[in-house]
């Protein structure tokens, strides 16, 4: 089970012949991920990493039955790559590319709403279902098959949480990085819903950060719809207002989107909130013990 | 990226958004000359990247030559201190001199991307000239919004709706529509993240004019707008942040004394949080990025150590794809020969972490290597308290 990706996925890599794309596609294949091909316009008909390369996503779908695409293209072409994958009918698009202009994402996101494609990212580490499929740039070896769902707006902080969960003898059903941009394909609620419906997931770790109101909306959703325990950490408690903290989406503006505000709303809705990132793993254990 | 008002207004002109006649000047004499050409009354406005200029004495209305001379001399070269500049203030290097207008109404107008609705929103209000956050908090019903879907783009009905809500008369509404269309074209064409006119004024002959102008640009869009990137004024930025940006290091200076070097923005923020949790104060936010090469580590160290407030450095690297033993070698080579006196705590986790830790310990550097995040954070806080007092 798990969510989004598994050993039966048919995955293609947009930008497979680029430096980043080739490196990470190689790592994905090494992990045993079912990568069935790649797309690089102009290099169709060649092979790369022992996989067929196509000129378009449409051709990859037609020839290989691709149903997941992971995107590694330069920032200026990111939105185009997303829209091409959606136009070709790919059900799950994972965009790793960082730095896509916000107005490009406005177009891409509103186009996606007219299709049945789901987008994860952009500017995210990707999705991994341990032991089955690694679709992104996360370090494989810290993951272990298990029953904790992880969803996060950040990259290395997700690795930190995953590592703690693994070290404490638990594992992950699936770990999803939804990305650090203001406009992203899937939000916390989209992923929480999937984890809630997944029988393999017993508890969920949600890692948020300053900016926007996604965590607050998720908090209310969790209270109304989830029976599984949710453990949460919000980064940026010390961030000053008005400054973009690395991620384009991580900015406190007009006094809204502070960590304190988000943590309070999460607590008020019954979520296990930890003060420091080092307590995430141990809080998962406590929450699971309370539940059983 | 932020630009000055005079630069924003130049862009307004290019997109047919009416602005008052005027010009930028860099000396008091030049400012006086511009005032004489424009005639009186005229306004002299300090050009700094901060709000609250009026209350800080950076904006003056001159009714005659004598006043223009006096104000130009007072403003050019002044240290402008407003709630947004911090107590040290900002040096005024440029002023904008503009013709005075016969204003009958002050409005507010802005365009931003609404994160929740995932499309641009135009916001307008009759409460121009005030702090818009205050208006939003006290009387939210006076802020009118229309969202612009990317399929339709900006249509006449959008501008009509706003004009009615602002109670504009027929000619005013016509001029308002033209201005909003220009402003929206500018917003889209140049990848702005905010355009704001406060106040937008209506004159006694029904002209609609941008009396003020503010534009922020999406940093992610600058790659395709070199002409916008060229408007950057590094005098307005923190010198260490300018230095860091040369090496693609994501650095933000803060008020504390513990320098932080971390890979990844989320982990960098979380590292600042845990330092604070254990009673310390982070000196900065610094994301060294995924690669973490020796060169970048070296530049990052240089920047952290050149902040006079730094009493210690905390390096927190989660080696995912990169091997931590390689990162450790990079750090050792970077720190060697830099004559680092402050305490350093290094936490390396991930691939080959034991090897990484061994390299650090055997380097002979005065460095503490830790694996546990809370232990590492407590250690650096403790060491910094004992250092340099």
XYZ file of C-alpha atoms in Angstrom:
681
model
C 0.000 0.000 0.000
C 1.700 3.218 1.177
C 0.778 6.296 -0.864
C 1.541 7.931 -4.243
C 4.386 5.672 -5.449
C 5.220 1.965 -5.115
C 7.055 -0.890 -6.851
C 4.426 -1.002 -9.608
C 4.736 2.679 -10.564
C 6.032 3.404 -14.084
C 8.317 6.363 -13.623
C 9.946 8.676 -16.150
C 12.500 11.433 -15.545
C 12.042 14.753 -17.376
C 15.561 16.067 -17.871
C 17.186 12.604 -17.599
C 20.237 13.605 -19.651
C 20.960 16.777 -17.639
C 23.588 16.787 -14.874
C 21.144 16.758 -11.942
C 18.594 14.574 -13.681
C 21.133 11.954 -14.705
C 22.743 11.799 -11.257
C 19.489 11.413 -9.373
C 17.925 9.091 -11.949
C 20.997 6.885 -11.408
C 20.473 6.942 -7.643
C 16.786 6.148 -8.071
C 17.557 3.161 -10.304
C 20.219 1.935 -7.891
C 17.579 1.948 -5.144
C 15.408 -0.320 -7.276
C 12.892 2.326 -8.307
C 10.909 1.320 -11.399
C 12.253 3.992 -13.774
C 11.005 3.138 -17.275
C 12.503 5.981 -19.278
C 13.305 9.645 -19.602
C 12.430 12.734 -21.606
C 14.872 15.190 -23.172
C 13.586 17.085 -26.223
C 15.934 16.426 -29.132
C 17.399 13.241 -27.687
C 14.466 10.963 -28.430
C 15.492 7.512 -29.695
C 18.708 7.396 -27.682
C 19.270 5.513 -24.418
C 20.508 6.863 -21.117
C 21.243 4.862 -17.943
C 20.062 1.880 -19.963
C 16.599 3.452 -20.296
C 14.864 4.767 -23.444
C 14.847 8.570 -23.922
C 11.852 10.262 -25.564
C 11.339 13.671 -27.134
C 8.102 14.281 -25.276
C 6.196 13.088 -22.242
C 3.395 12.044 -24.595
C 5.756 9.611 -26.359
C 6.922 8.198 -23.013
C 3.323 7.598 -21.973
C 2.483 5.965 -25.290
C 5.534 3.696 -25.436
C 6.187 2.874 -21.788
C 2.852 3.453 -20.117
C 4.465 5.987 -17.791
C 2.239 7.116 -14.912
C 4.676 9.099 -12.752
C 7.047 11.839 -13.918
C 9.801 13.407 -11.873
C 11.092 16.758 -13.152
C 14.729 17.951 -13.119
C 14.850 20.850 -15.590
C 16.244 24.405 -15.219
C 13.993 26.911 -13.417
C 12.925 28.793 -16.547
C 11.484 25.575 -18.056
C 9.957 24.153 -14.877
C 6.374 25.286 -15.411
C 6.492 24.166 -19.049
C 7.646 20.689 -17.988
C 4.833 20.423 -15.429
C 2.211 21.473 -17.962
C 3.600 19.078 -20.585
C 3.319 16.164 -18.152
C -0.231 17.144 -17.204
C -1.223 17.586 -20.861
C 0.094 14.070 -21.542
C -2.188 12.719 -18.822
C 0.474 11.731 -16.259
C -1.447 11.114 -12.995
C 1.428 12.001 -10.632
C 4.004 14.725 -11.343
C 6.852 15.324 -8.893
C 8.753 18.558 -9.570
C 12.171 18.865 -7.897
C 13.174 22.051 -9.772
C 13.832 25.027 -7.504
C 13.287 28.686 -8.351
C 10.288 28.568 -10.716
C 8.834 32.109 -10.949
C 5.569 32.466 -8.990
C 3.585 33.754 -11.969
C 4.623 30.671 -13.977
C 3.261 28.541 -11.154
C -0.012 30.519 -11.172
C -0.517 29.392 -14.775
C 0.671 25.817 -14.227
C -1.420 25.307 -11.098
C -4.598 26.683 -12.613
C -4.075 24.519 -15.697
C -3.582 21.458 -13.469
C -6.974 22.131 -11.893
C -8.531 21.401 -15.291
C -6.800 18.003 -15.492
C -6.771 14.948 -13.240
C -3.008 15.185 -12.607
C -1.623 15.589 -9.107
C 1.520 17.683 -8.639
C 4.005 17.386 -5.747
C 6.366 20.369 -5.427
C 8.025 22.283 -7.002
C 11.183 22.981 -4.970
C 10.860 19.750 -2.998
C 12.910 16.615 -2.256
C 10.261 14.328 -3.776
C 8.434 11.212 -2.588
C 9.787 7.917 -1.253
C 8.059 4.692 -0.332
C 10.904 2.825 1.389
C 11.860 -0.469 -0.176
C 9.743 0.232 -3.257
C 10.350 3.541 -5.007
C 12.475 6.637 -4.458
C 11.216 9.485 -6.644
C 13.423 12.445 -5.809
C 16.690 13.494 -4.241
C 16.383 12.244 -0.641
C 19.187 10.046 0.770
C 17.830 6.501 0.506
C 19.748 4.910 3.376
C 18.110 6.842 6.218
C 14.717 5.424 5.264
C 13.209 2.161 6.429
C 9.921 0.494 5.582
C 7.372 1.111 8.329
C 4.149 2.750 9.380
C 4.819 6.459 9.864
C 3.721 8.864 7.156
C 5.894 11.966 6.814
C 4.845 15.162 5.046
C 6.983 18.292 5.034
C 7.594 21.690 3.425
C 11.375 21.353 3.768
C 14.134 18.998 2.588
C 16.958 18.429 5.049
C 14.572 18.905 7.973
C 12.533 16.002 6.608
C 15.690 13.882 6.518
C 16.287 14.832 10.143
C 12.794 13.580 11.104
C 13.030 10.438 8.960
C 16.428 9.630 10.465
C 15.069 9.913 14.011
C 12.104 7.675 13.187
C 14.411 5.040 11.694
C 16.908 5.242 14.581
C 14.108 4.652 17.073
C 13.263 1.402 15.306
C 10.221 2.634 13.435
C 9.962 3.245 9.712
C 8.065 5.226 7.096
C 5.088 4.182 4.974
C 5.831 7.060 2.602
C 7.680 10.357 3.034
C 6.496 13.318 0.966
C 8.203 16.702 0.560
C 5.551 19.121 -0.676
C 7.973 21.990 -1.305
C 8.919 25.417 0.007
C 7.316 27.704 -2.588
C 4.252 29.936 -2.121
C 2.328 28.071 -4.829
C 2.695 24.288 -4.742
C 0.851 21.395 -6.305
C -0.297 19.512 -3.214
C -0.796 20.953 0.233
C -0.792 19.295 3.665
C -4.492 18.435 3.507
C -4.106 16.625 0.157
C -1.406 14.372 1.600
C -3.005 13.946 5.056
C -6.111 12.646 3.313
C -4.062 9.971 1.515
C -2.244 8.932 4.702
C -5.554 8.725 6.538
C -6.933 6.345 3.917
C -3.758 4.228 3.846
C -4.087 1.183 6.128
C -0.281 0.901 6.432
C 0.076 4.358 7.983
C -0.437 4.455 11.760
C 0.766 7.949 12.615
C 1.684 11.057 10.640
C 4.523 13.545 11.057
C 3.777 16.968 9.587
C 6.672 19.438 9.353
C 5.627 22.975 8.620
C 7.319 26.337 8.554
C 6.533 30.051 8.723
C 4.517 31.751 5.981
C 1.059 31.211 4.528
C -1.784 29.465 6.341
C -1.463 25.856 5.174
C -0.672 24.535 8.672
C -3.695 26.266 10.202
C -6.000 24.828 7.542
C -4.452 21.389 8.050
C -4.980 21.662 11.826
C -8.718 22.167 11.418
C -8.893 19.383 8.832
C -7.082 16.965 11.142
C -9.453 17.631 14.012
C -12.497 17.014 11.853
C -11.316 14.100 9.740
C -8.364 12.185 11.175
C -8.301 9.497 13.808
C -4.571 8.768 13.431
C -2.190 10.702 15.697
C -0.373 13.639 14.071
C 2.975 14.930 15.344
C 4.109 18.347 14.188
C 7.088 20.685 14.221
C 7.079 24.223 12.812
C 10.427 25.745 11.890
C 11.130 29.468 11.947
C 10.185 30.370 15.523
C 13.094 32.824 15.562
C 12.623 34.185 12.029
C 12.152 37.976 11.725
C 9.075 39.265 9.860
C 9.393 40.399 6.265
C 12.500 38.354 5.459
C 12.393 35.389 3.121
C 14.080 32.506 4.979
C 15.520 30.602 2.052
C 12.244 29.196 0.738
C 10.191 31.657 -1.287
C 7.169 30.595 0.751
C 8.813 31.022 4.156
C 8.074 34.641 4.915
C 6.051 36.281 7.661
C 4.090 39.114 6.066
C 1.640 41.550 7.621
C 2.044 39.790 10.996
C 0.545 36.584 9.531
C 2.111 33.158 9.293
C 4.269 33.182 12.428
C 5.445 29.926 13.976
C 3.860 30.765 17.336
C 0.453 31.274 15.712
C 0.705 28.013 13.788
C 1.870 25.994 16.821
C -1.027 27.319 18.890
C -3.608 26.460 16.243
C -2.126 22.964 15.896
C -2.228 22.425 19.664
C -5.789 23.716 19.862
C -6.780 21.056 17.348
C -5.270 18.130 19.220
C -1.981 17.761 17.361
C 1.207 16.717 19.201
C 3.438 19.774 18.690
C 7.140 19.564 19.586
C 9.264 22.631 20.420
C 12.526 21.419 18.887
C 13.268 19.306 15.826
C 15.147 16.727 17.917
C 11.970 15.637 19.705
C 10.039 14.574 16.586
C 10.995 10.882 16.730
C 10.434 10.437 20.446
C 7.055 12.191 20.246
C 5.963 9.727 17.545
C 6.713 6.900 19.983
C 4.765 8.600 22.776
C 1.789 9.298 20.504
C 1.678 5.709 19.274
C 1.885 4.367 22.836
C -1.005 6.609 23.906
C -3.102 5.417 21.000
C -2.749 1.687 21.700
C 14.165 42.306 -4.742
C 13.172 45.841 -3.834
C 13.689 48.973 -5.925
C 13.508 52.678 -5.154
C 10.404 54.770 -5.710
C 12.063 56.682 -8.572
C 12.893 53.372 -10.301
C 9.355 52.082 -9.767
C 7.952 55.285 -11.265
C 10.221 54.985 -14.298
C 8.691 51.544 -14.887
C 5.221 53.017 -14.303
C 5.884 55.511 -17.107
C 6.911 52.690 -19.454
C 3.575 50.978 -18.782
C 1.439 54.125 -19.113
C 0.761 54.443 -15.387
C 0.587 58.243 -14.801
C 3.069 59.680 -12.287
C 3.819 63.312 -11.319
C 6.500 65.156 -13.301
C 9.817 64.861 -11.573
C 13.359 63.528 -11.506
C 15.865 61.830 -9.239
C 18.812 63.851 -7.888
C 21.962 62.790 -6.042
C 23.101 66.105 -4.570
C 21.316 68.986 -2.822
C 22.294 71.374 -5.645
C 20.927 69.055 -8.303
C 17.722 68.592 -6.302
C 17.335 72.366 -6.057
C 17.836 72.696 -9.827
C 15.100 70.127 -10.502
C 12.767 71.992 -8.112
C 13.408 75.279 -9.941
C 12.631 73.628 -13.285
C 9.415 72.043 -12.020
C 8.176 75.155 -10.212
C 6.347 75.322 -6.892
C 4.926 73.718 -4.893
C 7.125 70.680 -5.231
C 7.936 67.653 -3.090
C 11.395 66.371 -2.118
C 11.380 62.688 -1.184
C 14.237 60.647 0.303
C 14.946 57.456 -1.690
C 15.625 54.588 0.704
C 14.209 51.051 0.863
C 12.074 51.662 3.926
C 8.604 52.884 4.747
C 7.701 55.596 7.227
C 9.772 58.198 5.348
C 7.279 61.029 5.867
C 7.201 60.814 9.655
C 10.995 60.467 9.722
C 11.399 63.846 7.986
C 12.385 62.364 4.639
C 9.516 63.894 2.642
C 8.966 67.675 2.491
C 6.718 69.993 0.520
C 8.554 73.107 -0.688
C 6.391 76.144 -1.489
C 9.209 78.328 -2.851
C 12.899 78.420 -3.818
C 14.099 79.157 -0.300
C 12.269 76.144 1.107
C 13.433 73.905 -1.742
C 17.052 74.821 -1.024
C 16.616 74.276 2.697
C 14.842 70.899 2.383
C 17.191 69.591 -0.314
C 20.155 70.260 1.953
C 18.412 68.714 4.943
C 17.358 65.504 3.207
C 20.315 64.625 0.931
C 22.862 62.943 3.181
C 20.580 62.641 6.215
C 20.385 59.466 8.327
C 16.749 58.543 8.010
C 15.456 56.663 11.047
C 12.012 55.073 10.826
C 10.474 52.004 12.502
C 11.478 50.052 9.384
C 15.140 51.100 9.260
C 16.169 50.119 12.782
C 17.831 52.556 15.191
C 20.988 52.967 13.068
C 18.911 54.475 10.234
C 19.671 54.675 6.538
C 21.854 57.165 4.690
C 19.883 59.090 2.067
C 21.970 59.095 -1.132
C 19.239 60.066 -3.576
C 16.071 62.124 -3.592
C 13.117 62.288 -5.933
C 11.891 65.816 -6.672
C 8.327 66.020 -7.964
C 5.740 68.592 -8.890
C 2.995 69.162 -6.282
C -0.554 68.208 -7.280
C -4.025 69.521 -6.423
C -5.314 66.350 -4.787
C -9.018 65.819 -4.103
C -8.986 62.127 -3.110
C -6.405 59.617 -1.873
C -6.846 55.928 -2.675
C -4.888 52.722 -2.176
C -4.076 50.226 -4.924
C -1.933 47.078 -4.936
C -1.418 43.830 -6.831
C 0.034 40.704 -5.222
C -0.179 36.939 -5.728
C -2.762 35.470 -3.348
C -1.172 32.236 -2.072
C -4.463 30.699 -0.986
C -6.394 31.416 -4.202
C -3.240 30.810 -6.295
C -3.752 33.796 -8.594
C -3.041 37.531 -8.591
C -5.358 39.768 -6.579
C -5.915 43.501 -7.051
C -6.652 45.315 -3.813
C -8.078 48.811 -3.677
C -9.335 51.035 -0.917
C -10.739 54.511 -0.383
C -8.454 54.739 2.668
C -5.353 55.898 0.773
C -2.345 57.368 2.501
C -2.845 55.296 5.645
C -1.015 52.217 6.902
C -2.868 49.556 4.935
C -2.250 46.872 7.585
C -4.104 49.077 10.054
C -6.993 49.574 7.643
C -7.126 45.798 7.071
C -7.208 45.140 10.812
C -9.751 47.805 11.760
C -12.016 48.103 8.741
C -11.469 45.099 6.442
C -14.720 45.933 4.596
C -13.003 49.015 3.164
C -10.454 46.906 1.280
C -11.903 45.683 -2.004
C -10.393 42.713 -3.802
C -10.741 41.223 -7.259
C -8.875 38.079 -8.245
C -7.564 37.775 -11.788
C -7.725 34.241 -13.163
C -4.899 33.428 -15.596
C -7.420 32.217 -18.194
C -9.231 35.558 -18.417
C -6.375 37.886 -17.612
C -7.423 41.371 -16.509
C -10.799 42.292 -18.055
C -12.858 45.472 -18.105
C -15.293 44.026 -15.579
C -12.498 43.750 -13.006
C -11.598 47.431 -13.202
C -15.287 48.453 -13.421
C -16.088 46.541 -10.252
C -13.289 48.258 -8.376
C -14.183 51.711 -9.710
C -17.785 51.326 -8.500
C -16.656 50.154 -5.088
C -14.347 53.170 -4.833
C -17.274 55.485 -5.780
C -15.371 57.023 -8.678
C -17.101 59.385 -11.076
C -17.306 58.559 -14.775
C -14.131 60.284 -15.964
C -12.214 59.185 -12.904
C -13.306 55.583 -13.475
C -12.108 55.741 -17.070
C -8.686 57.012 -16.055
C -8.541 54.527 -13.192
C -9.182 51.614 -15.588
C -6.331 52.692 -17.860
C -3.983 52.944 -14.885
C -4.922 49.527 -13.462
C -4.457 47.906 -16.870
C -0.972 49.384 -17.172
C -0.075 48.370 -13.669
C -1.267 44.797 -14.222
C 0.707 44.522 -17.468
C 3.785 45.680 -15.576
C 3.138 43.176 -12.767
C 2.954 40.265 -15.222
C 5.595 41.344 -17.710
C 8.301 41.934 -15.110
C 7.489 39.113 -12.642
C 6.681 41.455 -9.764
C 5.650 39.999 -6.434
C 4.084 43.274 -5.257
C 3.151 46.571 -6.852
C 1.668 49.095 -4.478
C 0.527 52.695 -4.909
C -0.238 54.447 -1.658
C -1.590 56.977 -2.155
C -3.076 56.796 -5.605
C -4.518 60.266 -6.024
C -7.344 61.894 -7.929
C -6.659 65.490 -8.898
C -9.153 68.339 -9.263
C -9.267 67.662 -13.030
C -10.117 63.937 -12.562
C -6.633 62.654 -13.376
C -5.657 59.453 -11.560
C -1.958 59.562 -10.646
C 0.496 57.364 -8.725
C 1.780 59.754 -6.083
C 3.885 56.996 -4.540
C 5.145 53.736 -6.005
C 6.561 50.545 -4.628
C 7.538 47.410 -6.540
C 9.020 44.180 -5.201
C 10.216 41.638 -7.731
C 10.062 37.842 -7.495
C 13.702 36.779 -7.038
C 12.924 33.631 -9.020
C 11.898 35.756 -12.005
C 15.046 37.892 -12.145
C 16.822 35.309 -14.306
C 14.731 36.417 -17.288
C 14.751 40.159 -16.542
C 18.361 41.380 -16.542
C 17.098 44.989 -16.868
C 15.278 44.588 -13.532
C 18.198 42.815 -11.837
C 20.327 45.833 -12.856
C 18.120 48.112 -10.695
C 19.436 46.492 -7.505
C 20.982 49.045 -5.131
C 23.493 47.227 -2.921
C 23.814 50.312 -0.670
C 20.372 49.438 0.638
C 21.366 45.911 1.640
C 23.323 44.478 4.547
C 26.980 44.314 3.313
C 27.449 40.732 4.554
C 24.303 39.669 2.700
C 25.653 41.257 -0.490
C 28.938 39.374 -0.012
C 27.096 36.080 0.609
C 24.946 36.504 -2.499
C 28.134 36.569 -4.631
C 28.710 32.939 -3.663
C 25.045 31.909 -3.901
C 24.935 31.539 -0.138
C 21.556 32.204 1.365
C 22.449 34.445 4.309
C 20.381 36.735 6.517
C 21.982 38.712 9.312
C 20.283 38.662 12.714
C 21.021 40.272 16.063
C 22.503 37.358 18.055
C 26.064 36.097 18.479
C 26.070 32.419 17.446
C 26.999 32.056 13.795
C 25.076 29.225 12.084
C 26.048 27.259 9.006
C 23.468 24.717 7.887
C 22.482 22.893 4.703
C 18.847 23.357 3.728
C 16.520 26.248 4.556
C 14.143 24.304 6.818
C 16.962 22.781 8.857
C 18.661 26.198 8.999
C 15.541 27.754 10.525
C 15.133 24.793 12.904
C 18.780 25.165 13.973
C 18.189 28.812 14.859
C 15.125 27.721 16.816
C 16.981 25.115 18.869
C 19.787 27.571 19.695
C 17.174 29.992 21.008
C 15.446 27.142 22.876
C 18.646 26.507 24.842
C 19.095 30.182 25.682
C 21.370 31.341 22.858
C 20.813 33.913 20.116
C 21.539 33.078 16.466
C 23.681 35.654 14.631
C 22.290 34.685 11.260
C 20.374 32.382 8.970
C 22.703 30.638 6.522
C 21.832 27.898 4.078
C 25.015 26.669 2.370
C 22.929 24.608 -0.038
C 23.097 21.037 -1.195
C 26.612 20.830 -2.611
C 28.510 22.065 0.448
C 31.836 22.205 -1.386
C 35.035 23.249 0.363
C 34.950 26.588 -1.461
C 31.450 27.427 -0.228
C 32.205 26.296 3.319
C 35.255 28.574 3.296
C 33.310 31.602 2.049
C 30.547 30.892 4.534
C 33.071 30.772 7.402
C 34.596 34.051 6.247
C 31.198 35.733 6.294
C 30.242 34.350 9.717
C 33.569 35.402 11.215
C 33.499 38.893 9.708
C 30.363 39.671 11.745
C 31.857 41.389 14.831
C 29.049 39.992 17.012
C 30.008 36.363 16.353
C 31.142 34.613 19.547
C 30.993 31.076 18.193
C 30.021 29.034 15.143
C 27.614 26.118 14.931
C 27.894 23.947 11.828
C 24.940 21.606 11.313
C 25.147 19.474 8.182
C 22.818 16.630 7.293
C 24.824 14.694 4.732
C 22.254 13.197 2.439
C 23.603 12.705 -1.014
C 26.952 14.262 -0.058
C 29.226 12.175 2.155
C 29.886 13.767 5.525
C 33.545 12.685 5.507
C 34.021 14.856 2.429
C 32.216 17.719 4.129
C 34.454 17.246 7.183
C 37.586 17.504 5.025
C 36.169 20.633 3.430
C 35.589 22.209 6.814
C 39.070 21.282 8.095
C 40.745 22.724 5.002
C 38.571 25.821 5.115
C 39.238 26.564 8.776
C 42.965 25.816 8.597
C 44.914 28.972 7.986
C 41.942 31.195 8.823
C 43.110 31.837 12.387
C 39.720 31.083 13.899
C 39.611 32.049 17.570
C 35.967 31.542 18.429
C 34.664 28.133 19.544
C 33.214 25.894 16.859
C 30.752 23.051 17.304
C 30.222 20.777 14.332
C 27.388 18.323 13.949
C 27.701 15.996 10.990
C 24.972 13.433 10.445
C 24.331 11.087 7.571
C 26.517 9.056 5.285
C 29.911 8.121 6.820
C 29.283 10.235 9.906
C 31.770 8.298 12.098
C 34.510 8.922 9.559
C 33.513 12.581 9.362
C 33.686 12.937 13.115
C 37.086 11.227 13.224
C 38.482 13.639 10.617
C 37.297 16.612 12.660
C 38.719 15.237 15.921
C 42.068 14.286 14.422
C 42.504 17.641 12.684
C 43.848 19.162 15.887
C 41.412 22.039 15.437
C 39.795 23.502 18.505
C 36.463 22.061 17.486
C 33.796 20.023 19.244
C 32.196 17.326 17.122
C 28.723 16.160 18.145
C 26.076 13.900 16.654
C 23.073 14.704 18.801
C 21.358 17.939 17.789
C 20.306 19.002 21.318
C 23.785 18.238 22.722
C 25.442 20.193 19.944
C 23.106 23.165 20.429
C 23.602 23.179 24.213
C 27.363 22.961 23.753
C 27.656 25.975 21.455
C 25.372 28.061 23.675
C 27.506 27.177 26.705
C 30.820 27.868 24.914
C 29.630 31.232 23.603
C 28.561 32.369 27.061
C 32.118 31.792 28.288
C 33.811 33.394 25.309
C 34.909 36.979 24.802
C 33.245 38.477 27.835
